[in-house]
PDB file of C-alpha atoms in Angstrom:
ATOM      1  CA  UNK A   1     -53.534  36.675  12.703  1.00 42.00           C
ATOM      2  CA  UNK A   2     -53.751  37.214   9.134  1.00 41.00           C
ATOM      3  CA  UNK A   3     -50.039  37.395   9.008  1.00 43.00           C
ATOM      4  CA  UNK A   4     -49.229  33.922   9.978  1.00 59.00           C
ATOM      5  CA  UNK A   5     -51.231  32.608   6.973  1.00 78.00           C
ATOM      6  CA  UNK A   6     -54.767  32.429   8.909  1.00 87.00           C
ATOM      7  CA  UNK A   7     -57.466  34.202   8.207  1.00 88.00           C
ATOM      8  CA  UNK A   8     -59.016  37.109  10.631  1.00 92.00           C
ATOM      9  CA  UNK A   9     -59.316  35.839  14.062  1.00 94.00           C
ATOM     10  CA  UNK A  10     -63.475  35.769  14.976  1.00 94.00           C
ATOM     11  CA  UNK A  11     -63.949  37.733  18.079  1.00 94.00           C
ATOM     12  CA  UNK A  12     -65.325  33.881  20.062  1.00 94.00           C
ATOM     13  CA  UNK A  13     -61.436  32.930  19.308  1.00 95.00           C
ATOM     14  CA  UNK A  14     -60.163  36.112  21.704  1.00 95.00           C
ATOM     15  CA  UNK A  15     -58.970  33.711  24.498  1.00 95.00           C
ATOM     16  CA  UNK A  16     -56.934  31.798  22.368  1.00 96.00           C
ATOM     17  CA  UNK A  17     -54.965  34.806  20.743  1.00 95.00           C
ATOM     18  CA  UNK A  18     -52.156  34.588  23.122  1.00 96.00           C
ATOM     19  CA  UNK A  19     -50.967  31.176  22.471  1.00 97.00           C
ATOM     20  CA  UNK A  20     -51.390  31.606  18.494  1.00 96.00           C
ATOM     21  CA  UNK A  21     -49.245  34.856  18.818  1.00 95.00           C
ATOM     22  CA  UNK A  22     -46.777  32.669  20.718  1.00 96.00           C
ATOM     23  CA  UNK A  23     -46.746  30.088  18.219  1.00 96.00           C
ATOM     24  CA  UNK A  24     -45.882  32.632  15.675  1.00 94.00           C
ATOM     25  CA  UNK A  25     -43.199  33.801  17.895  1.00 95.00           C
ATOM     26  CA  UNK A  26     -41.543  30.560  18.534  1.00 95.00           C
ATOM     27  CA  UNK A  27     -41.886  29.180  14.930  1.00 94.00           C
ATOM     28  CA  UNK A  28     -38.041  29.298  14.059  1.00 93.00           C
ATOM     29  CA  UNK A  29     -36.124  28.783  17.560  1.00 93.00           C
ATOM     30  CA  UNK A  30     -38.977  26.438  19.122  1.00 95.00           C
ATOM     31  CA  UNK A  31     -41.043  24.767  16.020  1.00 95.00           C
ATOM     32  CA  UNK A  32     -42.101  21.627  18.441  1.00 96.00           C
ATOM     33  CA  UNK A  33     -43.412  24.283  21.123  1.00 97.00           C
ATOM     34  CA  UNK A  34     -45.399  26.257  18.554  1.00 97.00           C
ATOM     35  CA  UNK A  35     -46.287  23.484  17.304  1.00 97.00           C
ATOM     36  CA  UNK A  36     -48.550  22.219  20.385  1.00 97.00           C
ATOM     37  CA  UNK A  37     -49.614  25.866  20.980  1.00 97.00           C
ATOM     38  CA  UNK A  38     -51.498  26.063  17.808  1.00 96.00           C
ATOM     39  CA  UNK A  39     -53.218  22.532  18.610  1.00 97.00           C
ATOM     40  CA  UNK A  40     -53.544  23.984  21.845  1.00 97.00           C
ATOM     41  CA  UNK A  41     -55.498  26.382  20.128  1.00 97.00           C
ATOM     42  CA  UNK A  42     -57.554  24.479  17.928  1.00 96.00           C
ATOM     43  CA  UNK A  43     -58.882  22.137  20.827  1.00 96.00           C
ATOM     44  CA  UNK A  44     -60.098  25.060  22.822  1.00 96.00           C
ATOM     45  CA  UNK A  45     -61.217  26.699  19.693  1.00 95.00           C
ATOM     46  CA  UNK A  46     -63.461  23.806  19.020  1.00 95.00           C
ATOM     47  CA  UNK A  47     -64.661  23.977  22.245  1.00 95.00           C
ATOM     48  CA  UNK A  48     -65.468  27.441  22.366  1.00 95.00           C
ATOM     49  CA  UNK A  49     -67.654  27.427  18.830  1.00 93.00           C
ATOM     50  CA  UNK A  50     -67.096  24.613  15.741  1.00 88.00           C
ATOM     51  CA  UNK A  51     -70.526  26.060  14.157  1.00 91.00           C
ATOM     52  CA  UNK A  52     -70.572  29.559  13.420  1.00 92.00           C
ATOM     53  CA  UNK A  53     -69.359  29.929   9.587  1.00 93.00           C
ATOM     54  CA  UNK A  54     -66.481  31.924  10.427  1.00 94.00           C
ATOM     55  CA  UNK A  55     -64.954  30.280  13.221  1.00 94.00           C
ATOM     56  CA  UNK A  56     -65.181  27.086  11.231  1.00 94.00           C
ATOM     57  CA  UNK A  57     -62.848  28.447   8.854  1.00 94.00           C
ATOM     58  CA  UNK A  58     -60.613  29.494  10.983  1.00 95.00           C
ATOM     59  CA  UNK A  59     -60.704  26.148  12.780  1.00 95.00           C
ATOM     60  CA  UNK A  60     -59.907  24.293   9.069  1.00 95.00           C
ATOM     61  CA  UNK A  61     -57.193  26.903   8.334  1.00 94.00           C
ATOM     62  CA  UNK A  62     -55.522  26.111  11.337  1.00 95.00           C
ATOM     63  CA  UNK A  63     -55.721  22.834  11.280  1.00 95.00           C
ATOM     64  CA  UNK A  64     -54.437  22.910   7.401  1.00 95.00           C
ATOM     65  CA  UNK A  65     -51.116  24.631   9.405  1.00 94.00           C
ATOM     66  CA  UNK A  66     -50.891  22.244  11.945  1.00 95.00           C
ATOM     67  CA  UNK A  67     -50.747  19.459   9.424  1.00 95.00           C
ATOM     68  CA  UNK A  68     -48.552  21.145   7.471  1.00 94.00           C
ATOM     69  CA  UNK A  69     -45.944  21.343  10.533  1.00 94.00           C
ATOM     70  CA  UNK A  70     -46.370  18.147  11.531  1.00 93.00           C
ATOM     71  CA  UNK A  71     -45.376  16.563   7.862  1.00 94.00           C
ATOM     72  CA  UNK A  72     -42.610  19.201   8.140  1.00 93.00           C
ATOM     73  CA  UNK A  73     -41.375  17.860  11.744  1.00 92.00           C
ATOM     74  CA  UNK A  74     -42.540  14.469  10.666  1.00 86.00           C
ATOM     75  CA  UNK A  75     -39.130  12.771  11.907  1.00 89.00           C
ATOM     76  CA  UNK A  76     -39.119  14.561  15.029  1.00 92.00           C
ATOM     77  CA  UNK A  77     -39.927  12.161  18.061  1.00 91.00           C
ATOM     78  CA  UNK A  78     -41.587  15.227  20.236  1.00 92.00           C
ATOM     79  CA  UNK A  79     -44.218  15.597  17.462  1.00 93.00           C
ATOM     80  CA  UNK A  80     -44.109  11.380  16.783  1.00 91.00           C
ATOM     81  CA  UNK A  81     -44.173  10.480  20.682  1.00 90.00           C
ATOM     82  CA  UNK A  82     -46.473  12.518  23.343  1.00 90.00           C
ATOM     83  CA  UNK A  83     -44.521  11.586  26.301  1.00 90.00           C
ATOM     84  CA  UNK A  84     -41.688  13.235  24.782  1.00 90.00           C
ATOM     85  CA  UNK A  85     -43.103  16.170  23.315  1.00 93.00           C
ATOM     86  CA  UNK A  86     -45.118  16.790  26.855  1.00 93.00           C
ATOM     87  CA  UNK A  87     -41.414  16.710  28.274  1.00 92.00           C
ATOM     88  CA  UNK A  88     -40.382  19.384  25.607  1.00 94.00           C
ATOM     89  CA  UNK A  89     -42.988  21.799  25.969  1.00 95.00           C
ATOM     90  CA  UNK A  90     -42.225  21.118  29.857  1.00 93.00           C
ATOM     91  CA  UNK A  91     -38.467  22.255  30.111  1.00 92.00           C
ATOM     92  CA  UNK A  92     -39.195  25.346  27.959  1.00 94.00           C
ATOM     93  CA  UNK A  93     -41.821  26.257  29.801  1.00 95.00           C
ATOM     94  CA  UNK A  94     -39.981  25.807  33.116  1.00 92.00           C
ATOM     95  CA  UNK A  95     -37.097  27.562  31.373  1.00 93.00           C
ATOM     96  CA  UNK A  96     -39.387  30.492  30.564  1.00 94.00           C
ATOM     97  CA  UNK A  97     -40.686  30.092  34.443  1.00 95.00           C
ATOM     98  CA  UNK A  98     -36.556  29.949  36.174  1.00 93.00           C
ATOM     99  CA  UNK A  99     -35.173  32.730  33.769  1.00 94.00           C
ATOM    100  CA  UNK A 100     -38.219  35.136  35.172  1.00 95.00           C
ATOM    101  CA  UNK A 101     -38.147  34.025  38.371  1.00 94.00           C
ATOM    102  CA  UNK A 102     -34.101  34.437  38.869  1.00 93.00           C
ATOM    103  CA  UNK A 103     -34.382  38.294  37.407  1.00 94.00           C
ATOM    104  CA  UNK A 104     -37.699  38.870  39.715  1.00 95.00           C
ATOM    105  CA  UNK A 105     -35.165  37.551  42.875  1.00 92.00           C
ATOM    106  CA  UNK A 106     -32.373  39.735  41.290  1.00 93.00           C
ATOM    107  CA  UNK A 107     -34.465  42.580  41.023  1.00 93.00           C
ATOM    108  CA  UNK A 108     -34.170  43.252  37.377  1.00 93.00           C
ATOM    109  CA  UNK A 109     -37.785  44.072  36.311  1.00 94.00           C
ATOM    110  CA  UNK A 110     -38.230  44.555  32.575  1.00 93.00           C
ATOM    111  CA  UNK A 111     -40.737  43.790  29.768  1.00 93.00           C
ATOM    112  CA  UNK A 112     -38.892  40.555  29.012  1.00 94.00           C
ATOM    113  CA  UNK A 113     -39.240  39.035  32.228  1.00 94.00           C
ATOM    114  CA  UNK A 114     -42.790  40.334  32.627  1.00 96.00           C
ATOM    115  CA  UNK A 115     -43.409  38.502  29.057  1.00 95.00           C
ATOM    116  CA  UNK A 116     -41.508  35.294  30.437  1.00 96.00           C
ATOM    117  CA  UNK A 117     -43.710  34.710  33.165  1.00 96.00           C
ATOM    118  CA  UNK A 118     -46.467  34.920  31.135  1.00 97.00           C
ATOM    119  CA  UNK A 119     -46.061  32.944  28.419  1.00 97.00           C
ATOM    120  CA  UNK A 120     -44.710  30.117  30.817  1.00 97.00           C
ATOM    121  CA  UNK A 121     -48.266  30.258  32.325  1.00 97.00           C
ATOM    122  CA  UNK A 122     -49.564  30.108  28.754  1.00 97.00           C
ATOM    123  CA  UNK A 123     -46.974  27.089  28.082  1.00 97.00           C
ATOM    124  CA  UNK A 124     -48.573  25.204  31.409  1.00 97.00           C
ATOM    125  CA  UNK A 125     -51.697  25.449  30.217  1.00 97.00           C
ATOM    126  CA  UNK A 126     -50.402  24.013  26.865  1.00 97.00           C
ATOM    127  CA  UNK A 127     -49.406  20.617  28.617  1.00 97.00           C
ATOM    128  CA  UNK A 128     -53.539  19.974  29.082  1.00 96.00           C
ATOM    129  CA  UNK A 129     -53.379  18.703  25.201  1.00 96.00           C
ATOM    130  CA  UNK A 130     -51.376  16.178  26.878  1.00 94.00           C
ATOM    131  CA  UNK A 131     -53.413  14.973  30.059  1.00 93.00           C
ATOM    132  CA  UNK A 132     -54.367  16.275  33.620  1.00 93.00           C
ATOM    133  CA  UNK A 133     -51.267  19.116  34.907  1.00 92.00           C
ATOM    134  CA  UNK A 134     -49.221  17.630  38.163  1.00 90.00           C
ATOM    135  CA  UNK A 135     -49.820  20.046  41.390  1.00 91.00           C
ATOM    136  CA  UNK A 136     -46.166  21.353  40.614  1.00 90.00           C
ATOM    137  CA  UNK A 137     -47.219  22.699  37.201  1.00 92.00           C
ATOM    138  CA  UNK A 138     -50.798  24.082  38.901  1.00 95.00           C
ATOM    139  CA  UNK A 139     -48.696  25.920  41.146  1.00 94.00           C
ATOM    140  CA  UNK A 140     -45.929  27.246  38.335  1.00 94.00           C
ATOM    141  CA  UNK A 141     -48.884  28.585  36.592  1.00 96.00           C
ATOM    142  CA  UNK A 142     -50.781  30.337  39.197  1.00 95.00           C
ATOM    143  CA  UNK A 143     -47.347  32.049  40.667  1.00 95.00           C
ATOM    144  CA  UNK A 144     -46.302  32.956  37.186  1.00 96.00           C
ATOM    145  CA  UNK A 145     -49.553  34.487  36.317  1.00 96.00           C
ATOM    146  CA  UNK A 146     -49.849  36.260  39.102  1.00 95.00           C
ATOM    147  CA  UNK A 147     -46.209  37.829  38.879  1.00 96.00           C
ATOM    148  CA  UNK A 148     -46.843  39.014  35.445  1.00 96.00           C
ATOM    149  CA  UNK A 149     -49.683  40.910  36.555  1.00 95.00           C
ATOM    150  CA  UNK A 150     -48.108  42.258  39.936  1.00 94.00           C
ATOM    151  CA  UNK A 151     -44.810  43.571  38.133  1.00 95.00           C
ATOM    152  CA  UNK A 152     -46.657  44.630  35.106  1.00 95.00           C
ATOM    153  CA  UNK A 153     -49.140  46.958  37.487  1.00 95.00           C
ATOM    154  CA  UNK A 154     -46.532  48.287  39.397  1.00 94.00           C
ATOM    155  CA  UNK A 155     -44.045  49.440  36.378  1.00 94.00           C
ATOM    156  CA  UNK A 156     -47.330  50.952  35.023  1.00 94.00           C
ATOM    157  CA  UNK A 157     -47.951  52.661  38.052  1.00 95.00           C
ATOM    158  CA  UNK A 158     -44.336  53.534  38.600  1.00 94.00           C
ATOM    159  CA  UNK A 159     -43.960  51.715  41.584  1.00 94.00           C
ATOM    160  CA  UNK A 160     -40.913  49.472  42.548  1.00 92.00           C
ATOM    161  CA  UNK A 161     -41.982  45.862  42.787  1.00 93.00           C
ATOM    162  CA  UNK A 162     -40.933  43.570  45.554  1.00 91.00           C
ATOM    163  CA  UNK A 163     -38.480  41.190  44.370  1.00 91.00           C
ATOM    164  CA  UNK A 164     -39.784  36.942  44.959  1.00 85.00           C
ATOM    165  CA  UNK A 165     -43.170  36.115  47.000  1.00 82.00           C
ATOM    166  CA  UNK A 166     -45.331  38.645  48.133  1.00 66.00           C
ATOM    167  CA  UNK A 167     -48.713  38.370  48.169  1.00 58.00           C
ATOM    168  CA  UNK A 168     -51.393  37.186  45.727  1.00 56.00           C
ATOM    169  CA  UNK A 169     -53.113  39.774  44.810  1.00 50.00           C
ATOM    170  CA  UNK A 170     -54.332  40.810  41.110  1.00 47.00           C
ATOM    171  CA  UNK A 171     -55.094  39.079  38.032  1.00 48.00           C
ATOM    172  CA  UNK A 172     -53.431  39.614  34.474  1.00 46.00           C
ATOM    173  CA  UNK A 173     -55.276  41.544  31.841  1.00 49.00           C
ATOM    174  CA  UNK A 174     -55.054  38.936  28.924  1.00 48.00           C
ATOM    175  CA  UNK A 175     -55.279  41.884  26.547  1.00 47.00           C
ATOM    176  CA  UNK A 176     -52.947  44.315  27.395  1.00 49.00           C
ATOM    177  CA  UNK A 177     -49.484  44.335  25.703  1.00 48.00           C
ATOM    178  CA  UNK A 178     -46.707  43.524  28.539  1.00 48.00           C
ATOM    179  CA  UNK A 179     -43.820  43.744  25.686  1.00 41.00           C
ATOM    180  CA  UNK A 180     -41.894  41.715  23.320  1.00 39.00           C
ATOM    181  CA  UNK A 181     -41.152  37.389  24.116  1.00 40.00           C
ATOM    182  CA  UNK A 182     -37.792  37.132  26.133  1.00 41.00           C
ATOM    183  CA  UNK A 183     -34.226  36.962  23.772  1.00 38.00           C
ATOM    184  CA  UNK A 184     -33.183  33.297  23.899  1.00 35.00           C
ATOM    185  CA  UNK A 185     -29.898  34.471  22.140  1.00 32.00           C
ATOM    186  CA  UNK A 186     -26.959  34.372  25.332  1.00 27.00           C
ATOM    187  CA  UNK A 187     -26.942  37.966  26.957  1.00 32.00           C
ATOM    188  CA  UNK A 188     -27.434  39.758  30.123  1.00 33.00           C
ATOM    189  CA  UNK A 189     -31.248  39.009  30.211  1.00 35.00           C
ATOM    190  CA  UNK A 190     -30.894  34.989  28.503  1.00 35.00           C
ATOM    191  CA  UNK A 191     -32.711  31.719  29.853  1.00 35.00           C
ATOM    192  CA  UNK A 192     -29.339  30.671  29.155  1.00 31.00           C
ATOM    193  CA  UNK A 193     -28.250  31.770  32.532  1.00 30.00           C
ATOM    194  CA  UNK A 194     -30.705  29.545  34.299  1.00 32.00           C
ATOM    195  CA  UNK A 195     -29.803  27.708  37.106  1.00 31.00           C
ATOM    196  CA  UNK A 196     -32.732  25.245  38.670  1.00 31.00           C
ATOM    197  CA  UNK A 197     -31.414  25.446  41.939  1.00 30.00           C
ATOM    198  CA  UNK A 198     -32.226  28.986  42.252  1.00 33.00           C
ATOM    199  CA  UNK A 199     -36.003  28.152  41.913  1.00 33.00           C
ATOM    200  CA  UNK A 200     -38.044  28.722  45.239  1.00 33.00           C
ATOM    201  CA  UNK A 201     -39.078  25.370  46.786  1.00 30.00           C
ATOM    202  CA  UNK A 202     -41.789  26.341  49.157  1.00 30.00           C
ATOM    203  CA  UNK A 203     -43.465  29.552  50.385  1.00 32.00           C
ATOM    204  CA  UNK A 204     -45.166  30.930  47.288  1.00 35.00           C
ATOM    205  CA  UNK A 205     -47.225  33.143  49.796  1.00 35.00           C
ATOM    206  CA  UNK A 206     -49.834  30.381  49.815  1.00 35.00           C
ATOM    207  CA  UNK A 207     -48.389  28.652  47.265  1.00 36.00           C
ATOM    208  CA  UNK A 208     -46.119  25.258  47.774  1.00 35.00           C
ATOM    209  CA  UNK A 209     -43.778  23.950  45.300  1.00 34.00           C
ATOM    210  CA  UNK A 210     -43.392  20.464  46.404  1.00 34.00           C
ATOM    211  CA  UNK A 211     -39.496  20.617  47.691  1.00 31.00           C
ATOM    212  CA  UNK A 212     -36.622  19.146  45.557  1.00 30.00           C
ATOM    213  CA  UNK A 213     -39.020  19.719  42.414  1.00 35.00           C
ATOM    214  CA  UNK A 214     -36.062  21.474  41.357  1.00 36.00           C
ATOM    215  CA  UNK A 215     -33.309  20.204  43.538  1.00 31.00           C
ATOM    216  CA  UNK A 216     -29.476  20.600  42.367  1.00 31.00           C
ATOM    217  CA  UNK A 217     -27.691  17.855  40.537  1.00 31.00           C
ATOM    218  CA  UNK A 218     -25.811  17.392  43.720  1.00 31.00           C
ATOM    219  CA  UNK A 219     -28.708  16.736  45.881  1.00 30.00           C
ATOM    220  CA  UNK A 220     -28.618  13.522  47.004  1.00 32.00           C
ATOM    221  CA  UNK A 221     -30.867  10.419  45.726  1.00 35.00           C
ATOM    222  CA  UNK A 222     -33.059   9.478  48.127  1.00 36.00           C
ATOM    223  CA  UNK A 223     -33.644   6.467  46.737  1.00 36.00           C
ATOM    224  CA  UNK A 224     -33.719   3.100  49.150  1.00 40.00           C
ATOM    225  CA  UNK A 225     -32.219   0.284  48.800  1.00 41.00           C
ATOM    226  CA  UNK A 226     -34.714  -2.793  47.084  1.00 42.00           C
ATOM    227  CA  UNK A 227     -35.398  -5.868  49.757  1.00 42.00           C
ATOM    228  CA  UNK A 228     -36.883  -9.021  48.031  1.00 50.00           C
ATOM    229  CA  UNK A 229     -37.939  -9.246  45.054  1.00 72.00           C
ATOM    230  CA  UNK A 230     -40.135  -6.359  43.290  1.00 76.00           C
ATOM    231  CA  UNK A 231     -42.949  -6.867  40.800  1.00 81.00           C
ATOM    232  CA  UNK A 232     -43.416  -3.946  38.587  1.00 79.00           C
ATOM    233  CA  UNK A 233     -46.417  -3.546  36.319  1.00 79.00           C
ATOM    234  CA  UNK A 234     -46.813  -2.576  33.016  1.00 76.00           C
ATOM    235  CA  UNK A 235     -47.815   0.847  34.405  1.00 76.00           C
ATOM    236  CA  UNK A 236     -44.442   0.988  36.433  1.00 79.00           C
ATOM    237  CA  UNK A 237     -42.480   0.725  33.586  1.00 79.00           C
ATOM    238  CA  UNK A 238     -44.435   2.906  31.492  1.00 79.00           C
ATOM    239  CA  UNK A 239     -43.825   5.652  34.027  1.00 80.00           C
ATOM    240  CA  UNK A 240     -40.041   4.699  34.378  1.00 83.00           C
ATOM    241  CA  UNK A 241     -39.783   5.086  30.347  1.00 83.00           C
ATOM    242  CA  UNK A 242     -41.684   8.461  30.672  1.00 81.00           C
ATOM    243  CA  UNK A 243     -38.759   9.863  33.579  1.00 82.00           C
ATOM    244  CA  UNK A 244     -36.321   8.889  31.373  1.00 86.00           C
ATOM    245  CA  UNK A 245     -37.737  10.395  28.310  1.00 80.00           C
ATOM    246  CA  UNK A 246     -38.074  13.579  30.483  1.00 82.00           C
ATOM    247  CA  UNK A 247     -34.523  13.711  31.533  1.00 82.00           C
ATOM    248  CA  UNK A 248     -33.322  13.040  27.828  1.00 82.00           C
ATOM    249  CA  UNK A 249     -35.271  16.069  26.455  1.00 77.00           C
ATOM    250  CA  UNK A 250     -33.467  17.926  29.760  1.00 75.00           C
ATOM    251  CA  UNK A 251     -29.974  17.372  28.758  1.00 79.00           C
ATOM    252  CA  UNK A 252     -30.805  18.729  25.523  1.00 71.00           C
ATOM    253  CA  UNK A 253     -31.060  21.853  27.292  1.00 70.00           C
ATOM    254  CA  UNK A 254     -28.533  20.999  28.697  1.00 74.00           C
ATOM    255  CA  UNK A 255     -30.391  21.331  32.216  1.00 78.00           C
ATOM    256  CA  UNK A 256     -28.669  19.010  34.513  1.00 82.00           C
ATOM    257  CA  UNK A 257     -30.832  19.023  37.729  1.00 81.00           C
ATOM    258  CA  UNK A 258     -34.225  18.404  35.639  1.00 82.00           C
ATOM    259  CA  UNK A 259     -32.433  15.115  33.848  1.00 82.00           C
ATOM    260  CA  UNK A 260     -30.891  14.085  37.200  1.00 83.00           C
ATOM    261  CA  UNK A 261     -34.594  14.587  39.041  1.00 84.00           C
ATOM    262  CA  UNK A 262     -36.540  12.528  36.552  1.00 82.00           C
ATOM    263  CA  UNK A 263     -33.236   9.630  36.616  1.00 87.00           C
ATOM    264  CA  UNK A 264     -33.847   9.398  40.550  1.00 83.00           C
ATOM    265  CA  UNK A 265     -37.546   9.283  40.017  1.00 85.00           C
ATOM    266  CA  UNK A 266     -37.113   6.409  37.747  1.00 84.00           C
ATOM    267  CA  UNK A 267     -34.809   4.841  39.733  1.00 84.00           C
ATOM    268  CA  UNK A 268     -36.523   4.837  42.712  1.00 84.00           C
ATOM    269  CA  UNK A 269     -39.395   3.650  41.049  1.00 81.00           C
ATOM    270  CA  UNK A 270     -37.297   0.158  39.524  1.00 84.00           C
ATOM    271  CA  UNK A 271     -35.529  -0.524  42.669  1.00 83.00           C
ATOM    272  CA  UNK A 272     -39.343   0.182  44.828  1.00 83.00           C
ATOM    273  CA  UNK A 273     -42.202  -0.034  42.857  1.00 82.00           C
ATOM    274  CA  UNK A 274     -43.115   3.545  44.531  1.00 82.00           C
ATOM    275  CA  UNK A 275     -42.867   6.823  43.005  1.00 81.00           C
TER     276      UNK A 275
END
């Protein structure tokens, strides 16, 4: 870690070497991202040991970075606002999650996809610094986890994996090297090729994505028609702003079914007063 300006990493910080080596990684295409891995990082740090000498000086080094950044990004709204910068750490991680997902179902194993998975796991568990995960998210995590590890063992092994659900079976060694982050430059292998209706909806072997989580921009709105008059609270509209803040940070990615997903949501929600 000494490279990114930190000082040695004490052997109490070894869980939270992953998302600092993703930070690093993302610092020029995905600053925001990095950004809430490190404080990621530093909450779990603290939680893991804020006494010993050495891991307090780590802790204070990071944090020295993390201010740093934020002064840096200090016109940014996804560092300025929560709600938005839980919705941008939320499409790249589900970006990570789709681009792996689409080459697992095309059958184009590599390091990059095994590294995708992964660090959209690591991603999800970024979004606690923001509040409780949703079931969707709980199940994104566990699936991508799990795939790392499965493809990972069986191109170690020299086995051919099985393309989409299998079976859950095997748990991802947090210190072995699966290969370098995916290329977010427009290729062959690119998260620019993403489409979100290609994402599974249900039968995760087990595991159930709730269905139209990822529904096409065609799908259409369920969303009734009001009768009388509706009183929203406070909390409604809170929620509304937060779907709409969602599918503004999704159009910047110029992902279409995400923003059109979190509009219905928020429109269902005006014209109901139910999610």
């Amino acid at each position: 870690m000494a490279a990114s300006g930190l000082p040695p990493l004490p052997p109490q910080f070894k869980p939270i070497q992953h998302f600092l080596r993703t930070a690093q990684e993302l610092d020029k295409r995905e600053p925001v991202v990095a950004y809430y891995c490190r404080l990621y990082a530093m909450q779990t740090g603290m939680k893991i040991d804020s006494k010993n000498p050495e891991c307090r000086k780590f802790l204070c080094k990071l944090m020295d970075q993390l201010e740093a950044t934020k002064k840096q990004l200090g016109d940014n709204e996804a560092i300025t606002q929560e709600i938005v910068g839980c919705a941008h750490v939320e499409n790249y991680a589900l970006k990570m999650f789709l681009y792996a997902d689409n080459e697992d179902r095309a059958g184009q194993f590599h390091k990059n996809m095994i590294k995708s998975f992964y660090t959209a796991s690591l991603l999800i568990d970024v979004l606690t610094v923001f509040g409780e995960l949703t079931d969707e998210n709980v199940q994104h995590r566990k699936y991508a986890r799990w795939k790392a590890a499965y493809i990972h063992n069986c191109l170690k092994n020299g086995e051919t994996p099985q393309s989409g659900p299998t079976g859950m079976e095997g748990e991802y060694d947090e210190n072995e090297e699966v290969g370098s982050p995916a290329p977010l430059n427009p290729g062959s292998h690119s998260p620019s090729a993403f489409e979100s209706s290609d994402v599974p909806t249900s039968n995760y072997t087990g595991i159930q994505i709730p269905p139209g989580a990822h529904a096409p921009a065609n799908t259409p709105a369920e969303v009734p028609h009001s009768t009388g008059e509706i009183r929203l609270s406070p909390e409604d509209f809170a929620k509304a702003q937060k779907y709409c803040k969602y599918a503004g940070s999704a159009l910047q990615y110029e992902d279409v079914s995400t923003a059109v997903q979190n509009l219905q949501k928020a429109l269902k929600l005006l014209t109901t007063g139910r999610e």
